[in-house]
Amino acid sequence: MLSDVRTRLLQPGRGPLSPGSRAGLGAALVLLALVSAVEWMDGREANYIALMVAAPFLAAALASWRVVLGVGAVASLLGVAFALVESVVSLATAVAVAGIVLGTGIAAVVAAVRERQAERIAELLKLAAVAQQAVLRPLGPQVGALSVAGRYISTTARAEIGGDLYEALDTPYGVRMIIGDVRGKGLEAVRLASIVLGSYRHVVYERADLRAVVADLDRAVARSVGDEDFVTAALVEERGGTLTIVNCGHPAPLLLRHGAVIPLEPPAPAPPLGFMPVVRPRVERLEPGDRLLLFTDGLGEARRDGEFFPTADRAWRLLGHGTVADGLASLETALVEWVQGRLDDDIALVLMEYTGSPSGTTAAVPSWEVGAAES
């Protein structure tokens, strides 16, 4: 993932020189070569050696403190060499050489501080990745009769975890999935997302009715947030080819069938978790090959020059091929290209495909769903 690339960039190199050190060393040596050439062509008077103090500072921006000291030593030696070319070493030249030595020491300290900060950032990125894996466990590739894949797209290079959440579990009541979005960002959003997922992973095995699951999650959120905090969520259950969806203020999932994209809007709107939602299930019969996309509102808000990403128009072309993991990879690539790499909100994506019930078996549908399906 992108965090792996960022971590490698931030970590000190394991070889003799890291890529950053090589770049800093190269830039510093080029500067020293240019100043030396100008000084050589200017004659015996050392008029430009003071500019060499910039070389260790230039190296300090990218290289390790050891490289900075090496660059400073070279700059100091060049300064002394040009000073000795003068018939009489002037006070200004002596001060310039002393300045190079002093600047080298300061630049080495700056480089050491920068390296320590980079190591801390790299460690924080590792901790964020571990936290994300604990909160958002990998999905699939097969959960019950469903092929499932999940993907989390972060807006920032500083962390890969936020308030978006998802889960898919094979329970006695069928395969159940949740996708949600916590209001807000940062550690508080992560904390609330972990509370919702922890509660969901428990009650989803205990409650036969998705509406009871919603009520339990609503109480968990209400106990953990302030008056203005909430969590939008969509809960999905597949049992014997029957798809049941309850929606708490969340973007409607998209059903992909035979080239068509069908938004599965709820029968009636309901507020998010934390505001005591009263939900009405939407029930659909699935056909083998049907795919369902669950997503958070970051996808709907992704825009370029004021134009929103055309999710519904492009969903089948992006998501209807290959495996469900291939589909999500295509969607992410198209999305990042559309927004030119600048997203305004984190995005959680879950794509599932119904592969059909095993031949010769019929799965019972919970009684509360039967009535909904027949109405």
mmCIF file of C-alpha atoms in Angstrom, residues 2-329:
data_model
loop_
_atom_site.group_PDB
_atom_site.id
_atom_site.type_symbol
_atom_site.label_atom_id
_atom_site.label_comp_id
_atom_site.label_asym_id
_atom_site.label_seq_id
_atom_site.Cartn_x
_atom_site.Cartn_y
_atom_site.Cartn_z
ATOM 1 C CA LEU A 2 0.938 3.673 -0.133
ATOM 2 C CA SER A 3 1.983 3.608 3.525
ATOM 3 C CA ASP A 4 4.731 1.091 2.682
ATOM 4 C CA VAL A 5 6.212 3.518 0.159
ATOM 5 C CA ARG A 6 6.013 6.433 2.570
ATOM 6 C CA THR A 7 7.621 4.391 5.342
ATOM 7 C CA ARG A 8 10.536 3.419 3.119
ATOM 8 C CA LEU A 9 11.052 7.059 2.182
ATOM 9 C CA LEU A 10 11.075 8.133 5.799
ATOM 10 C CA GLN A 11 13.291 5.395 7.182
ATOM 11 C CA PRO A 12 17.065 5.768 7.109
ATOM 12 C CA GLY A 13 18.676 3.692 4.404
ATOM 13 C CA ARG A 14 19.963 0.259 5.300
ATOM 14 C CA GLY A 15 22.806 0.398 2.793
ATOM 15 C CA PRO A 16 25.887 2.615 2.848
ATOM 16 C CA LEU A 17 23.783 5.574 1.707
ATOM 17 C CA SER A 18 20.023 5.970 1.614
ATOM 18 C CA PRO A 19 18.389 7.535 -1.472
ATOM 19 C CA GLY A 20 17.922 10.763 0.487
ATOM 20 C CA SER A 21 21.565 10.845 1.529
ATOM 21 C CA ARG A 22 22.687 10.243 -2.052
ATOM 22 C CA ALA A 23 20.490 13.075 -3.289
ATOM 23 C CA GLY A 24 21.710 15.456 -0.576
ATOM 24 C CA LEU A 25 25.341 14.512 -1.179
ATOM 25 C CA GLY A 26 24.990 14.985 -4.924
ATOM 26 C CA ALA A 27 23.361 18.408 -4.591
ATOM 27 C CA ALA A 28 26.001 19.562 -2.091
ATOM 28 C CA LEU A 29 28.902 18.397 -4.261
ATOM 29 C CA VAL A 30 27.430 20.152 -7.293
ATOM 30 C CA LEU A 31 27.211 23.375 -5.293
ATOM 31 C CA LEU A 32 30.802 23.015 -4.087
ATOM 32 C CA ALA A 33 31.967 22.367 -7.637
ATOM 33 C CA LEU A 34 30.187 25.484 -8.930
ATOM 34 C CA VAL A 35 31.556 27.724 -6.168
ATOM 35 C CA SER A 36 35.064 26.296 -6.651
ATOM 36 C CA ALA A 37 34.891 26.920 -10.400
ATOM 37 C CA VAL A 38 33.800 30.527 -9.913
ATOM 38 C CA GLU A 39 36.460 31.055 -7.241
ATOM 39 C CA TRP A 40 39.177 29.547 -9.440
ATOM 40 C CA MET A 41 38.281 31.742 -12.405
ATOM 41 C CA ASP A 42 38.150 34.864 -10.207
ATOM 42 C CA GLY A 43 41.855 34.802 -9.465
ATOM 43 C CA ARG A 44 43.990 34.642 -6.353
ATOM 44 C CA GLU A 45 41.641 36.587 -4.078
ATOM 45 C CA ALA A 46 39.193 34.333 -2.153
ATOM 46 C CA ASN A 47 35.969 36.250 -2.676
ATOM 47 C CA TYR A 48 33.337 33.491 -2.830
ATOM 48 C CA ILE A 49 34.410 30.755 -0.417
ATOM 49 C CA ALA A 50 31.827 31.927 2.146
ATOM 50 C CA LEU A 51 29.161 30.512 -0.208
ATOM 51 C CA MET A 52 30.474 27.018 0.538
ATOM 52 C CA VAL A 53 28.760 27.101 3.934
ATOM 53 C CA ALA A 54 25.505 26.490 2.038
ATOM 54 C CA ALA A 55 26.683 23.005 0.996
ATOM 55 C CA PRO A 56 26.342 21.271 4.405
ATOM 56 C CA PHE A 57 22.974 22.948 4.963
ATOM 57 C CA LEU A 58 21.827 21.744 1.559
ATOM 58 C CA ALA A 59 22.925 18.224 2.449
ATOM 59 C CA ALA A 60 21.181 18.478 5.836
ATOM 60 C CA ALA A 61 17.805 18.784 4.102
ATOM 61 C CA LEU A 62 18.029 15.189 2.821
ATOM 62 C CA ALA A 63 21.168 13.408 4.012
ATOM 63 C CA SER A 64 22.244 11.889 7.319
ATOM 64 C CA TRP A 65 24.364 13.833 9.784
ATOM 65 C CA ARG A 66 27.386 11.725 8.879
ATOM 66 C CA VAL A 67 27.084 12.766 5.237
ATOM 67 C CA VAL A 68 26.654 16.378 6.338
ATOM 68 C CA LEU A 69 29.892 16.211 8.303
ATOM 69 C CA GLY A 70 31.648 14.746 5.257
ATOM 70 C CA VAL A 71 30.352 17.522 3.027
ATOM 71 C CA GLY A 72 31.357 20.099 5.627
ATOM 72 C CA ALA A 73 34.853 18.639 5.810
ATOM 73 C CA VAL A 74 35.228 18.874 2.034
ATOM 74 C CA ALA A 75 33.903 22.452 2.052
ATOM 75 C CA SER A 76 36.291 23.397 4.873
ATOM 76 C CA LEU A 77 39.283 21.901 3.063
ATOM 77 C CA LEU A 78 38.367 23.729 -0.134
ATOM 78 C CA GLY A 79 37.989 26.947 1.820
ATOM 79 C CA VAL A 80 41.419 26.515 3.399
ATOM 80 C CA ALA A 81 42.954 25.659 0.029
ATOM 81 C CA PHE A 82 41.613 28.810 -1.615
ATOM 82 C CA ALA A 83 42.601 30.864 1.423
ATOM 83 C CA LEU A 84 46.193 29.643 1.160
ATOM 84 C CA VAL A 85 46.311 30.688 -2.490
ATOM 85 C CA GLU A 86 46.102 34.309 -1.321
ATOM 86 C CA SER A 87 49.426 36.012 -0.813
ATOM 87 C CA VAL A 88 48.244 37.147 2.610
ATOM 88 C CA VAL A 89 45.240 35.552 4.294
ATOM 89 C CA SER A 90 42.799 38.361 5.003
ATOM 90 C CA LEU A 91 40.559 38.594 8.061
ATOM 91 C CA ALA A 92 37.476 38.209 5.839
ATOM 92 C CA THR A 93 38.837 34.981 4.378
ATOM 93 C CA ALA A 94 39.656 33.590 7.812
ATOM 94 C CA VAL A 95 36.163 34.445 9.035
ATOM 95 C CA ALA A 96 34.668 32.753 5.934
ATOM 96 C CA VAL A 97 36.601 29.531 6.631
ATOM 97 C CA ALA A 98 35.577 29.622 10.298
ATOM 98 C CA GLY A 99 31.993 30.172 9.185
ATOM 99 C CA ILE A 100 32.135 27.028 7.030
ATOM 100 C CA VAL A 101 33.334 24.983 10.018
ATOM 101 C CA LEU A 102 30.693 26.449 12.330
ATOM 102 C CA GLY A 103 27.954 26.033 9.708
ATOM 103 C CA THR A 104 28.943 22.397 9.272
ATOM 104 C CA GLY A 105 28.406 21.746 12.965
ATOM 105 C CA ILE A 106 25.005 23.460 12.944
ATOM 106 C CA ALA A 107 23.943 21.622 9.780
ATOM 107 C CA ALA A 108 24.949 18.268 11.310
ATOM 108 C CA VAL A 109 22.777 18.991 14.357
ATOM 109 C CA VAL A 110 19.864 19.930 12.079
ATOM 110 C CA ALA A 111 20.304 16.691 10.122
ATOM 111 C CA ALA A 112 20.397 14.610 13.313
ATOM 112 C CA VAL A 113 17.178 16.215 14.579
ATOM 113 C CA ARG A 114 15.508 15.657 11.211
ATOM 114 C CA GLU A 115 16.555 11.991 11.215
ATOM 115 C CA ARG A 116 15.079 11.437 14.681
ATOM 116 C CA GLN A 117 11.830 13.051 13.616
ATOM 117 C CA ALA A 118 11.729 10.896 10.486
ATOM 118 C CA GLU A 119 12.226 7.776 12.574
ATOM 119 C CA ARG A 120 9.377 8.796 14.867
ATOM 120 C CA ILE A 121 7.083 9.424 11.913
ATOM 121 C CA ALA A 122 7.989 6.049 10.434
ATOM 122 C CA GLU A 123 7.177 4.388 13.757
ATOM 123 C CA LEU A 124 3.843 6.222 13.944
ATOM 124 C CA LEU A 125 3.009 5.024 10.440
ATOM 125 C CA LYS A 126 3.731 1.458 11.509
ATOM 126 C CA LEU A 127 1.516 1.875 14.563
ATOM 127 C CA ALA A 128 -1.245 3.350 12.401
ATOM 128 C CA ALA A 129 -1.039 0.360 10.067
ATOM 129 C CA VAL A 130 -1.285 -2.030 13.031
ATOM 130 C CA ALA A 131 -4.241 -0.078 14.429
ATOM 131 C CA GLN A 132 -5.977 -0.152 11.062
ATOM 132 C CA GLN A 133 -5.545 -3.900 10.789
ATOM 133 C CA ALA A 134 -7.029 -4.291 14.270
ATOM 134 C CA VAL A 135 -10.036 -2.083 13.504
ATOM 135 C CA LEU A 136 -10.497 -2.954 9.827
ATOM 136 C CA ARG A 137 -9.678 -6.614 9.439
ATOM 137 C CA PRO A 138 -9.107 -7.938 5.901
ATOM 138 C CA LEU A 139 -12.282 -9.155 4.198
ATOM 139 C CA GLY A 140 -12.888 -12.261 2.133
ATOM 140 C CA PRO A 141 -12.084 -13.522 -0.296
ATOM 141 C CA GLN A 142 -15.104 -15.784 0.424
ATOM 142 C CA VAL A 143 -17.715 -15.289 3.130
ATOM 143 C CA GLY A 144 -20.549 -17.780 2.886
ATOM 144 C CA ALA A 145 -22.021 -17.665 -0.603
ATOM 145 C CA LEU A 146 -20.418 -14.281 -1.277
ATOM 146 C CA SER A 147 -17.113 -13.249 -2.768
ATOM 147 C CA VAL A 148 -16.121 -10.169 -0.769
ATOM 148 C CA ALA A 149 -13.360 -7.562 -0.946
ATOM 149 C CA GLY A 150 -12.802 -4.376 1.046
ATOM 150 C CA ARG A 151 -10.645 -1.333 0.426
ATOM 151 C CA TYR A 152 -9.779 1.771 2.452
ATOM 152 C CA ILE A 153 -8.582 4.904 0.658
ATOM 153 C CA SER A 154 -7.047 7.577 2.883
ATOM 154 C CA THR A 155 -6.913 11.280 2.095
ATOM 155 C CA THR A 156 -3.622 11.920 3.864
ATOM 156 C CA ALA A 157 -0.075 10.693 3.683
ATOM 157 C CA ARG A 158 0.292 11.029 7.452
ATOM 158 C CA ALA A 159 -2.020 8.143 8.361
ATOM 159 C CA GLU A 160 -4.128 5.460 6.814
ATOM 160 C CA ILE A 161 -6.863 5.208 9.373
ATOM 161 C CA GLY A 162 -9.933 7.269 10.102
ATOM 162 C CA GLY A 163 -13.589 7.010 10.963
ATOM 163 C CA ASP A 164 -14.753 4.830 8.066
ATOM 164 C CA LEU A 165 -15.482 1.203 8.932
ATOM 165 C CA TYR A 166 -16.612 -2.096 7.416
ATOM 166 C CA GLU A 167 -16.964 -5.757 8.313
ATOM 167 C CA ALA A 168 -18.381 -8.976 6.810
ATOM 168 C CA LEU A 169 -19.198 -12.029 8.927
ATOM 169 C CA ASP A 170 -20.775 -15.422 8.317
ATOM 170 C CA THR A 171 -23.376 -15.777 11.099
ATOM 171 C CA PRO A 172 -26.188 -18.228 11.922
ATOM 172 C CA TYR A 173 -28.512 -15.723 10.243
ATOM 173 C CA GLY A 174 -26.565 -15.520 6.993
ATOM 174 C CA VAL A 175 -23.691 -13.377 5.812
ATOM 175 C CA ARG A 176 -23.936 -9.970 7.432
ATOM 176 C CA MET A 177 -22.010 -6.865 6.441
ATOM 177 C CA ILE A 178 -21.777 -3.340 7.749
ATOM 178 C CA ILE A 179 -20.286 -0.191 6.320
ATOM 179 C CA GLY A 180 -20.244 3.052 8.253
ATOM 180 C CA ASP A 181 -18.815 6.527 8.535
ATOM 181 C CA VAL A 182 -18.108 8.302 11.818
ATOM 182 C CA ARG A 183 -18.651 12.033 11.908
ATOM 183 C CA GLY A 184 -15.334 13.789 12.342
ATOM 184 C CA LYS A 185 -11.720 12.759 11.963
ATOM 185 C CA GLY A 186 -8.682 11.899 14.010
ATOM 186 C CA LEU A 187 -8.240 9.659 17.012
ATOM 187 C CA GLU A 188 -11.737 10.315 18.354
ATOM 188 C CA ALA A 189 -13.235 9.063 15.085
ATOM 189 C CA VAL A 190 -11.003 5.986 15.210
ATOM 190 C CA ARG A 191 -12.102 5.310 18.783
ATOM 191 C CA LEU A 192 -15.791 5.482 17.877
ATOM 192 C CA ALA A 193 -15.272 3.316 14.790
ATOM 193 C CA SER A 194 -13.636 0.658 16.961
ATOM 194 C CA ILE A 195 -16.564 0.808 19.407
ATOM 195 C CA VAL A 196 -19.113 0.333 16.614
ATOM 196 C CA LEU A 197 -17.193 -2.562 15.075
ATOM 197 C CA GLY A 198 -16.621 -4.210 18.452
ATOM 198 C CA SER A 199 -20.332 -4.037 19.251
ATOM 199 C CA TYR A 200 -21.297 -5.215 15.780
ATOM 200 C CA ARG A 201 -18.993 -8.241 15.910
ATOM 201 C CA HIS A 202 -20.771 -9.329 19.070
ATOM 202 C CA VAL A 203 -24.460 -8.583 18.501
ATOM 203 C CA VAL A 204 -24.530 -9.703 14.854
ATOM 204 C CA TYR A 205 -24.289 -13.311 16.096
ATOM 205 C CA GLU A 206 -26.954 -12.810 18.755
ATOM 206 C CA ARG A 207 -29.800 -10.946 17.023
ATOM 207 C CA ALA A 208 -32.006 -12.575 14.397
ATOM 208 C CA ASP A 209 -33.475 -9.208 13.385
ATOM 209 C CA LEU A 210 -31.259 -6.570 11.759
ATOM 210 C CA ARG A 211 -33.430 -3.937 13.378
ATOM 211 C CA ALA A 212 -32.387 -5.281 16.776
ATOM 212 C CA VAL A 213 -28.749 -5.073 15.662
ATOM 213 C CA VAL A 214 -29.333 -1.423 14.740
ATOM 214 C CA ALA A 215 -30.885 -0.730 18.152
ATOM 215 C CA ASP A 216 -27.900 -2.286 19.941
ATOM 216 C CA LEU A 217 -25.412 -0.305 17.846
ATOM 217 C CA ASP A 218 -27.384 2.893 18.416
ATOM 218 C CA ARG A 219 -27.141 2.433 22.185
ATOM 219 C CA ALA A 220 -23.405 1.742 21.917
ATOM 220 C CA VAL A 221 -22.900 4.953 19.938
ATOM 221 C CA ALA A 222 -25.131 7.021 22.230
ATOM 222 C CA ARG A 223 -23.094 5.940 25.265
ATOM 223 C CA SER A 224 -19.821 6.924 23.610
ATOM 224 C CA VAL A 225 -20.377 10.263 21.846
ATOM 225 C CA GLY A 226 -21.505 13.810 22.413
ATOM 226 C CA ASP A 227 -24.808 15.316 21.367
ATOM 227 C CA GLU A 228 -23.569 16.257 17.882
ATOM 228 C CA ASP A 229 -21.673 13.065 17.051
ATOM 229 C CA PHE A 230 -23.145 10.222 15.046
ATOM 230 C CA VAL A 231 -22.357 7.320 12.734
ATOM 231 C CA THR A 232 -24.023 6.687 9.393
ATOM 232 C CA ALA A 233 -24.267 3.001 8.562
ATOM 233 C CA ALA A 234 -25.775 0.468 6.185
ATOM 234 C CA LEU A 235 -26.263 -3.124 7.311
ATOM 235 C CA VAL A 236 -26.659 -5.929 4.787
ATOM 236 C CA GLU A 237 -27.698 -9.541 5.231
ATOM 237 C CA GLU A 238 -27.622 -12.310 2.617
ATOM 238 C CA ARG A 239 -29.442 -15.531 3.478
ATOM 239 C CA GLY A 240 -30.403 -18.121 0.910
ATOM 240 C CA GLY A 241 -30.283 -15.607 -1.936
ATOM 241 C CA THR A 242 -32.373 -13.026 -0.069
ATOM 242 C CA LEU A 243 -30.685 -9.670 0.403
ATOM 243 C CA THR A 244 -31.881 -7.475 3.261
ATOM 244 C CA ILE A 245 -30.633 -3.943 3.775
ATOM 245 C CA VAL A 246 -31.271 -1.484 6.591
ATOM 246 C CA ASN A 247 -29.943 2.032 6.198
ATOM 247 C CA CYS A 248 -29.157 4.599 8.894
ATOM 248 C CA GLY A 249 -28.493 7.828 7.025
ATOM 249 C CA HIS A 250 -25.866 6.203 4.793
ATOM 250 C CA PRO A 251 -25.400 6.373 0.992
ATOM 251 C CA ALA A 252 -27.505 3.683 -0.671
ATOM 252 C CA PRO A 253 -25.608 0.587 -1.873
ATOM 253 C CA LEU A 254 -25.439 -0.006 -5.618
ATOM 254 C CA LEU A 255 -26.662 -3.305 -7.081
ATOM 255 C CA LEU A 256 -24.895 -4.273 -10.313
ATOM 256 C CA ARG A 257 -26.931 -6.685 -12.443
ATOM 257 C CA HIS A 258 -26.620 -7.505 -16.160
ATOM 258 C CA GLY A 259 -24.926 -4.202 -16.944
ATOM 259 C CA ALA A 260 -27.417 -2.109 -14.962
ATOM 260 C CA VAL A 261 -26.624 -0.160 -11.782
ATOM 261 C CA ILE A 262 -29.521 0.036 -9.302
ATOM 262 C CA PRO A 263 -29.320 2.239 -6.175
ATOM 263 C CA LEU A 264 -30.969 0.335 -3.312
ATOM 264 C CA GLU A 265 -32.604 3.251 -1.570
ATOM 265 C CA PRO A 266 -34.354 2.472 1.741
ATOM 266 C CA PRO A 267 -38.188 2.386 1.851
ATOM 267 C CA ALA A 268 -38.063 5.303 4.287
ATOM 268 C CA PRO A 269 -35.197 7.521 5.477
ATOM 269 C CA ALA A 270 -33.749 6.947 8.946
ATOM 270 C CA PRO A 271 -31.282 9.049 10.965
ATOM 271 C CA PRO A 272 -27.732 7.882 11.757
ATOM 272 C CA LEU A 273 -26.723 5.764 14.729
ATOM 273 C CA GLY A 274 -26.775 7.901 17.837
ATOM 274 C CA PHE A 275 -30.136 9.472 16.929
ATOM 275 C CA MET A 276 -32.360 6.438 17.667
ATOM 276 C CA PRO A 277 -33.037 5.405 14.064
ATOM 277 C CA VAL A 278 -36.203 3.466 13.248
ATOM 278 C CA VAL A 279 -35.329 1.541 10.105
ATOM 279 C CA ARG A 280 -37.426 -0.264 7.515
ATOM 280 C CA PRO A 281 -35.707 -3.141 5.709
ATOM 281 C CA ARG A 282 -35.397 -3.289 1.948
ATOM 282 C CA VAL A 283 -35.471 -6.869 0.634
ATOM 283 C CA GLU A 284 -34.242 -8.044 -2.785
ATOM 284 C CA ARG A 285 -33.810 -11.477 -4.390
ATOM 285 C CA LEU A 286 -30.295 -11.999 -5.649
ATOM 286 C CA GLU A 287 -29.288 -13.686 -8.877
ATOM 287 C CA PRO A 288 -25.949 -15.481 -9.342
ATOM 288 C CA GLY A 289 -23.419 -12.937 -10.611
ATOM 289 C CA ASP A 290 -25.064 -9.951 -8.894
ATOM 290 C CA ARG A 291 -22.603 -7.563 -7.326
ATOM 291 C CA LEU A 292 -23.248 -5.068 -4.543
ATOM 292 C CA LEU A 293 -21.088 -2.010 -3.849
ATOM 293 C CA LEU A 294 -21.104 -0.525 -0.355
ATOM 294 C CA PHE A 295 -19.293 2.789 0.084
ATOM 295 C CA THR A 296 -18.933 5.784 2.357
ATOM 296 C CA ASP A 297 -19.803 9.329 1.357
ATOM 297 C CA GLY A 298 -16.210 10.186 0.482
ATOM 298 C CA LEU A 299 -16.877 8.466 -2.851
ATOM 299 C CA GLY A 300 -19.950 10.572 -3.520
ATOM 300 C CA GLU A 301 -18.102 13.764 -2.568
ATOM 301 C CA ALA A 302 -15.010 13.143 -4.711
ATOM 302 C CA ARG A 303 -14.843 15.907 -7.285
ATOM 303 C CA ARG A 304 -12.644 17.593 -9.850
ATOM 304 C CA ASP A 305 -13.212 21.232 -10.792
ATOM 305 C CA GLY A 306 -16.612 21.052 -9.101
ATOM 306 C CA GLU A 307 -17.688 17.932 -11.018
ATOM 307 C CA PHE A 308 -18.443 14.855 -8.919
ATOM 308 C CA PHE A 309 -17.047 11.445 -9.763
ATOM 309 C CA PRO A 310 -19.735 9.661 -11.851
ATOM 310 C CA THR A 311 -19.965 6.573 -9.675
ATOM 311 C CA ALA A 312 -23.272 5.215 -10.972
ATOM 312 C CA ASP A 313 -22.380 5.852 -14.627
ATOM 313 C CA ARG A 314 -19.016 4.096 -14.412
ATOM 314 C CA ALA A 315 -19.761 1.467 -11.776
ATOM 315 C CA TRP A 316 -20.491 -1.436 -14.108
ATOM 316 C CA ARG A 317 -17.545 -0.768 -16.397
ATOM 317 C CA LEU A 318 -15.168 -0.516 -13.422
ATOM 318 C CA LEU A 319 -16.626 -3.129 -11.084
ATOM 319 C CA GLY A 320 -18.222 -5.696 -13.363
ATOM 320 C CA HIS A 321 -15.060 -7.489 -14.449
ATOM 321 C CA GLY A 322 -12.571 -9.910 -12.915
ATOM 322 C CA THR A 323 -12.703 -10.654 -9.218
ATOM 323 C CA VAL A 324 -14.284 -8.320 -6.700
ATOM 324 C CA ALA A 325 -10.763 -7.291 -5.625
ATOM 325 C CA ASP A 326 -9.968 -6.448 -9.273
ATOM 326 C CA GLY A 327 -13.087 -4.325 -9.433
ATOM 327 C CA LEU A 328 -12.194 -2.292 -6.361
ATOM 328 C CA ALA A 329 -8.658 -1.788 -7.659
#
